[in-house]
Amino acid sequence: MCHPAWRQALIEASHLKDLARLRRVRDRIDREYARPLDVEALARSADMAAGHLGRQFRLAYGESPYAYLTARRIQRAAALLRAGDLGVTEVGRAVGCATPGIFRARFAELVGTVPDAYPRTARGPAEPVRIRAVPALTG
């Protein structure tokens, strides 16, 4: 029979291992946000089930892996729009959004304005865009 303290130590070690996996997933999203990524592929690379990854990622970072990926893409898009070198469609493609319509909708949802009207006066190393919290869908 195991000593109760050993059991607790094993649980904590497992938790630390999961946190390291989650950090690697988050780092991969940060590096590869412009590539097609899905939760199943991220989970496979972390050697976790997709549902488990989603639950643990939400507990650790406050949002799902998909929401984090979307926010990362929109933050990068805002920086590209501030630079002014690319049009809205090109920016959407550059950050990995599937269609211009989806890009515009997500940008407006998270930033509060459509990308076409995003202030171009904030060019250069301006303050990063603040992504608004989107209420979770219920029902």
PDB file of C-alpha atoms in Angstrom:
ATOM      1  CA  MET A   1       0.000   0.000   0.000  1.00  0.00           C
ATOM      2  CA  CYS A   2       1.328   3.448  -0.911  1.00  0.00           C
ATOM      3  CA  HIS A   3       1.854   6.138   1.639  1.00  0.00           C
ATOM      4  CA  PRO A   4      -0.747   8.967   1.186  1.00  0.00           C
ATOM      5  CA  ALA A   5       2.024  11.523   0.647  1.00  0.00           C
ATOM      6  CA  TRP A   6       3.388   9.452  -2.252  1.00  0.00           C
ATOM      7  CA  ARG A   7      -0.004   9.414  -3.909  1.00  0.00           C
ATOM      8  CA  GLN A   8      -0.214  13.203  -3.617  1.00  0.00           C
ATOM      9  CA  ALA A   9       3.307  13.534  -5.031  1.00  0.00           C
ATOM     10  CA  LEU A  10       2.334  11.373  -8.025  1.00  0.00           C
ATOM     11  CA  ILE A  11      -0.752  13.517  -8.643  1.00  0.00           C
ATOM     12  CA  GLU A  12       1.324  16.701  -8.502  1.00  0.00           C
ATOM     13  CA  ALA A  13       3.943  15.228 -10.842  1.00  0.00           C
ATOM     14  CA  SER A  14       1.219  14.296 -13.318  1.00  0.00           C
ATOM     15  CA  HIS A  15      -0.202  17.820 -13.091  1.00  0.00           C
ATOM     16  CA  LEU A  16       3.226  19.332 -13.774  1.00  0.00           C
ATOM     17  CA  LYS A  17       3.650  17.047 -16.784  1.00  0.00           C
ATOM     18  CA  ASP A  18       0.265  18.202 -18.127  1.00  0.00           C
ATOM     19  CA  LEU A  19       1.235  21.856 -17.606  1.00  0.00           C
ATOM     20  CA  ALA A  20       4.435  21.309 -19.582  1.00  0.00           C
ATOM     21  CA  ARG A  21       2.426  19.727 -22.406  1.00  0.00           C
ATOM     22  CA  LEU A  22      -0.035  22.625 -22.361  1.00  0.00           C
ATOM     23  CA  ARG A  23       2.828  25.116 -22.508  1.00  0.00           C
ATOM     24  CA  ARG A  24       4.229  23.308 -25.552  1.00  0.00           C
ATOM     25  CA  VAL A  25       0.791  23.436 -27.217  1.00  0.00           C
ATOM     26  CA  ARG A  26       0.488  27.165 -26.499  1.00  0.00           C
ATOM     27  CA  ASP A  27       4.009  27.769 -27.802  1.00  0.00           C
ATOM     28  CA  ARG A  28       3.191  25.813 -30.967  1.00  0.00           C
ATOM     29  CA  ILE A  29       0.077  27.943 -31.511  1.00  0.00           C
ATOM     30  CA  ASP A  30       2.177  31.089 -31.031  1.00  0.00           C
ATOM     31  CA  ARG A  31       4.739  29.875 -33.598  1.00  0.00           C
ATOM     32  CA  GLU A  32       2.421  28.281 -36.167  1.00  0.00           C
ATOM     33  CA  TYR A  33      -0.728  30.443 -35.930  1.00  0.00           C
ATOM     34  CA  ALA A  34      -0.695  31.072 -39.697  1.00  0.00           C
ATOM     35  CA  ARG A  35      -0.802  27.342 -40.482  1.00  0.00           C
ATOM     36  CA  PRO A  36      -3.941  25.231 -40.461  1.00  0.00           C
ATOM     37  CA  LEU A  37      -4.150  23.946 -36.874  1.00  0.00           C
ATOM     38  CA  ASP A  38      -6.912  21.979 -35.237  1.00  0.00           C
ATOM     39  CA  VAL A  39      -7.406  20.743 -31.704  1.00  0.00           C
ATOM     40  CA  GLU A  40      -7.052  17.096 -32.716  1.00  0.00           C
ATOM     41  CA  ALA A  41      -3.621  17.689 -34.261  1.00  0.00           C
ATOM     42  CA  LEU A  42      -2.515  19.749 -31.262  1.00  0.00           C
ATOM     43  CA  ALA A  43      -3.727  17.012 -28.917  1.00  0.00           C
ATOM     44  CA  ARG A  44      -1.884  14.313 -30.869  1.00  0.00           C
ATOM     45  CA  SER A  45       1.337  16.297 -30.704  1.00  0.00           C
ATOM     46  CA  ALA A  46       0.888  16.650 -26.925  1.00  0.00           C
ATOM     47  CA  ASP A  47      -0.003  12.969 -26.518  1.00  0.00           C
ATOM     48  CA  MET A  48      -3.374  13.886 -25.022  1.00  0.00           C
ATOM     49  CA  ALA A  49      -6.967  13.241 -25.974  1.00  0.00           C
ATOM     50  CA  ALA A  50      -8.587  16.244 -27.674  1.00  0.00           C
ATOM     51  CA  GLY A  51     -11.256  16.610 -24.992  1.00  0.00           C
ATOM     52  CA  HIS A  52      -8.701  16.415 -22.215  1.00  0.00           C
ATOM     53  CA  LEU A  53      -6.512  18.990 -23.954  1.00  0.00           C
ATOM     54  CA  GLY A  54      -9.461  21.338 -24.333  1.00  0.00           C
ATOM     55  CA  ARG A  55     -10.492  21.053 -20.681  1.00  0.00           C
ATOM     56  CA  GLN A  56      -6.968  21.374 -19.319  1.00  0.00           C
ATOM     57  CA  PHE A  57      -6.065  24.258 -21.648  1.00  0.00           C
ATOM     58  CA  ARG A  58      -9.184  26.144 -20.543  1.00  0.00           C
ATOM     59  CA  LEU A  59      -8.331  25.542 -16.882  1.00  0.00           C
ATOM     60  CA  ALA A  60      -4.734  26.701 -17.368  1.00  0.00           C
ATOM     61  CA  TYR A  61      -5.262  29.662 -19.727  1.00  0.00           C
ATOM     62  CA  GLY A  62      -8.918  30.631 -19.360  1.00  0.00           C
ATOM     63  CA  GLU A  63      -9.937  29.843 -22.939  1.00  0.00           C
ATOM     64  CA  SER A  64     -10.054  26.948 -25.356  1.00  0.00           C
ATOM     65  CA  PRO A  65      -7.117  26.196 -27.677  1.00  0.00           C
ATOM     66  CA  TYR A  66      -9.225  27.330 -30.644  1.00  0.00           C
ATOM     67  CA  ALA A  67     -10.118  30.633 -28.946  1.00  0.00           C
ATOM     68  CA  TYR A  68      -6.450  31.189 -28.107  1.00  0.00           C
ATOM     69  CA  LEU A  69      -5.463  30.469 -31.732  1.00  0.00           C
ATOM     70  CA  THR A  70      -8.110  32.865 -33.028  1.00  0.00           C
ATOM     71  CA  ALA A  71      -7.027  35.620 -30.628  1.00  0.00           C
ATOM     72  CA  ARG A  72      -3.387  35.108 -31.635  1.00  0.00           C
ATOM     73  CA  ARG A  73      -4.279  35.403 -35.317  1.00  0.00           C
ATOM     74  CA  ILE A  74      -6.310  38.570 -34.744  1.00  0.00           C
ATOM     75  CA  GLN A  75      -3.541  40.160 -32.649  1.00  0.00           C
ATOM     76  CA  ARG A  76      -1.062  39.525 -35.462  1.00  0.00           C
ATOM     77  CA  ALA A  77      -3.573  40.801 -38.023  1.00  0.00           C
ATOM     78  CA  ALA A  78      -3.986  44.044 -36.077  1.00  0.00           C
ATOM     79  CA  ALA A  79      -0.217  44.534 -36.115  1.00  0.00           C
ATOM     80  CA  LEU A  80      -0.099  43.915 -39.874  1.00  0.00           C
ATOM     81  CA  LEU A  81      -2.983  46.344 -40.460  1.00  0.00           C
ATOM     82  CA  ARG A  82      -1.211  49.005 -38.366  1.00  0.00           C
ATOM     83  CA  ALA A  83       1.880  48.551 -40.535  1.00  0.00           C
ATOM     84  CA  GLY A  84      -0.286  49.364 -43.544  1.00  0.00           C
ATOM     85  CA  ASP A  85       1.697  47.293 -46.048  1.00  0.00           C
ATOM     86  CA  LEU A  86      -1.068  44.778 -46.818  1.00  0.00           C
ATOM     87  CA  GLY A  87      -4.754  44.980 -47.589  1.00  0.00           C
ATOM     88  CA  VAL A  88      -7.385  43.327 -45.429  1.00  0.00           C
ATOM     89  CA  THR A  89      -7.675  40.213 -47.604  1.00  0.00           C
ATOM     90  CA  GLU A  90      -3.907  39.728 -47.697  1.00  0.00           C
ATOM     91  CA  VAL A  91      -3.689  40.166 -43.924  1.00  0.00           C
ATOM     92  CA  GLY A  92      -6.410  37.556 -43.420  1.00  0.00           C
ATOM     93  CA  ARG A  93      -4.503  35.096 -45.582  1.00  0.00           C
ATOM     94  CA  ALA A  94      -1.198  35.913 -43.889  1.00  0.00           C
ATOM     95  CA  VAL A  95      -2.541  35.031 -40.443  1.00  0.00           C
ATOM     96  CA  GLY A  96      -4.173  31.791 -41.571  1.00  0.00           C
ATOM     97  CA  CYS A  97      -7.860  32.697 -41.721  1.00  0.00           C
ATOM     98  CA  ALA A  98      -9.768  30.458 -44.110  1.00  0.00           C
ATOM     99  CA  THR A  99     -11.902  33.111 -45.815  1.00  0.00           C
ATOM    100  CA  PRO A 100     -12.118  36.906 -45.843  1.00  0.00           C
ATOM    101  CA  GLY A 101     -15.627  36.714 -44.386  1.00  0.00           C
ATOM    102  CA  ILE A 102     -14.534  34.646 -41.412  1.00  0.00           C
ATOM    103  CA  PHE A 103     -11.549  36.941 -40.884  1.00  0.00           C
ATOM    104  CA  ARG A 104     -13.714  40.066 -40.898  1.00  0.00           C
ATOM    105  CA  ALA A 105     -16.278  38.525 -38.549  1.00  0.00           C
ATOM    106  CA  ARG A 106     -13.688  37.317 -36.004  1.00  0.00           C
ATOM    107  CA  PHE A 107     -11.782  40.597 -36.165  1.00  0.00           C
ATOM    108  CA  ALA A 108     -14.945  42.608 -35.519  1.00  0.00           C
ATOM    109  CA  GLU A 109     -16.011  40.232 -32.749  1.00  0.00           C
ATOM    110  CA  LEU A 110     -12.696  40.416 -30.896  1.00  0.00           C
ATOM    111  CA  VAL A 111     -11.485  43.953 -31.630  1.00  0.00           C
ATOM    112  CA  GLY A 112     -14.804  45.758 -31.802  1.00  0.00           C
ATOM    113  CA  THR A 113     -14.404  47.178 -35.295  1.00  0.00           C
ATOM    114  CA  VAL A 114     -14.161  45.715 -38.770  1.00  0.00           C
ATOM    115  CA  PRO A 115     -10.622  45.396 -40.154  1.00  0.00           C
ATOM    116  CA  ASP A 116     -11.411  47.808 -43.012  1.00  0.00           C
ATOM    117  CA  ALA A 117     -12.079  50.559 -40.444  1.00  0.00           C
ATOM    118  CA  TYR A 118      -9.313  49.617 -38.036  1.00  0.00           C
ATOM    119  CA  PRO A 119      -7.421  52.789 -37.178  1.00  0.00           C
ATOM    120  CA  ARG A 120      -4.459  53.129 -39.499  1.00  0.00           C
ATOM    121  CA  THR A 121      -3.217  56.054 -37.470  1.00  0.00           C
ATOM    122  CA  ALA A 122      -1.825  53.560 -34.960  1.00  0.00           C
ATOM    123  CA  ARG A 123       1.009  52.568 -37.298  1.00  0.00           C
ATOM    124  CA  GLY A 124       4.305  51.404 -35.973  1.00  0.00           C
ATOM    125  CA  PRO A 125       5.031  49.891 -32.582  1.00  0.00           C
ATOM    126  CA  ALA A 126       1.759  51.048 -31.103  1.00  0.00           C
ATOM    127  CA  GLU A 127       0.023  49.534 -28.147  1.00  0.00           C
ATOM    128  CA  PRO A 128      -1.090  45.951 -28.900  1.00  0.00           C
ATOM    129  CA  VAL A 129      -4.739  45.357 -29.610  1.00  0.00           C
ATOM    130  CA  ARG A 130      -6.842  44.415 -26.613  1.00  0.00           C
ATOM    131  CA  ILE A 131      -8.950  41.397 -27.413  1.00  0.00           C
ATOM    132  CA  ARG A 132     -12.404  41.641 -25.875  1.00  0.00           C
ATOM    133  CA  ALA A 133     -13.774  38.693 -23.974  1.00  0.00           C
ATOM    134  CA  VAL A 134     -16.544  36.977 -25.881  1.00  0.00           C
ATOM    135  CA  PRO A 135     -19.232  35.372 -23.730  1.00  0.00           C
ATOM    136  CA  ALA A 136     -19.446  31.610 -24.046  1.00  0.00           C
ATOM    137  CA  LEU A 137     -22.391  30.204 -25.933  1.00  0.00           C
ATOM    138  CA  THR A 138     -24.892  28.434 -23.734  1.00  0.00           C
ATOM    139  CA  GLY A 139     -27.599  26.058 -24.589  1.00  0.00           C
TER     140      GLY A 139
END
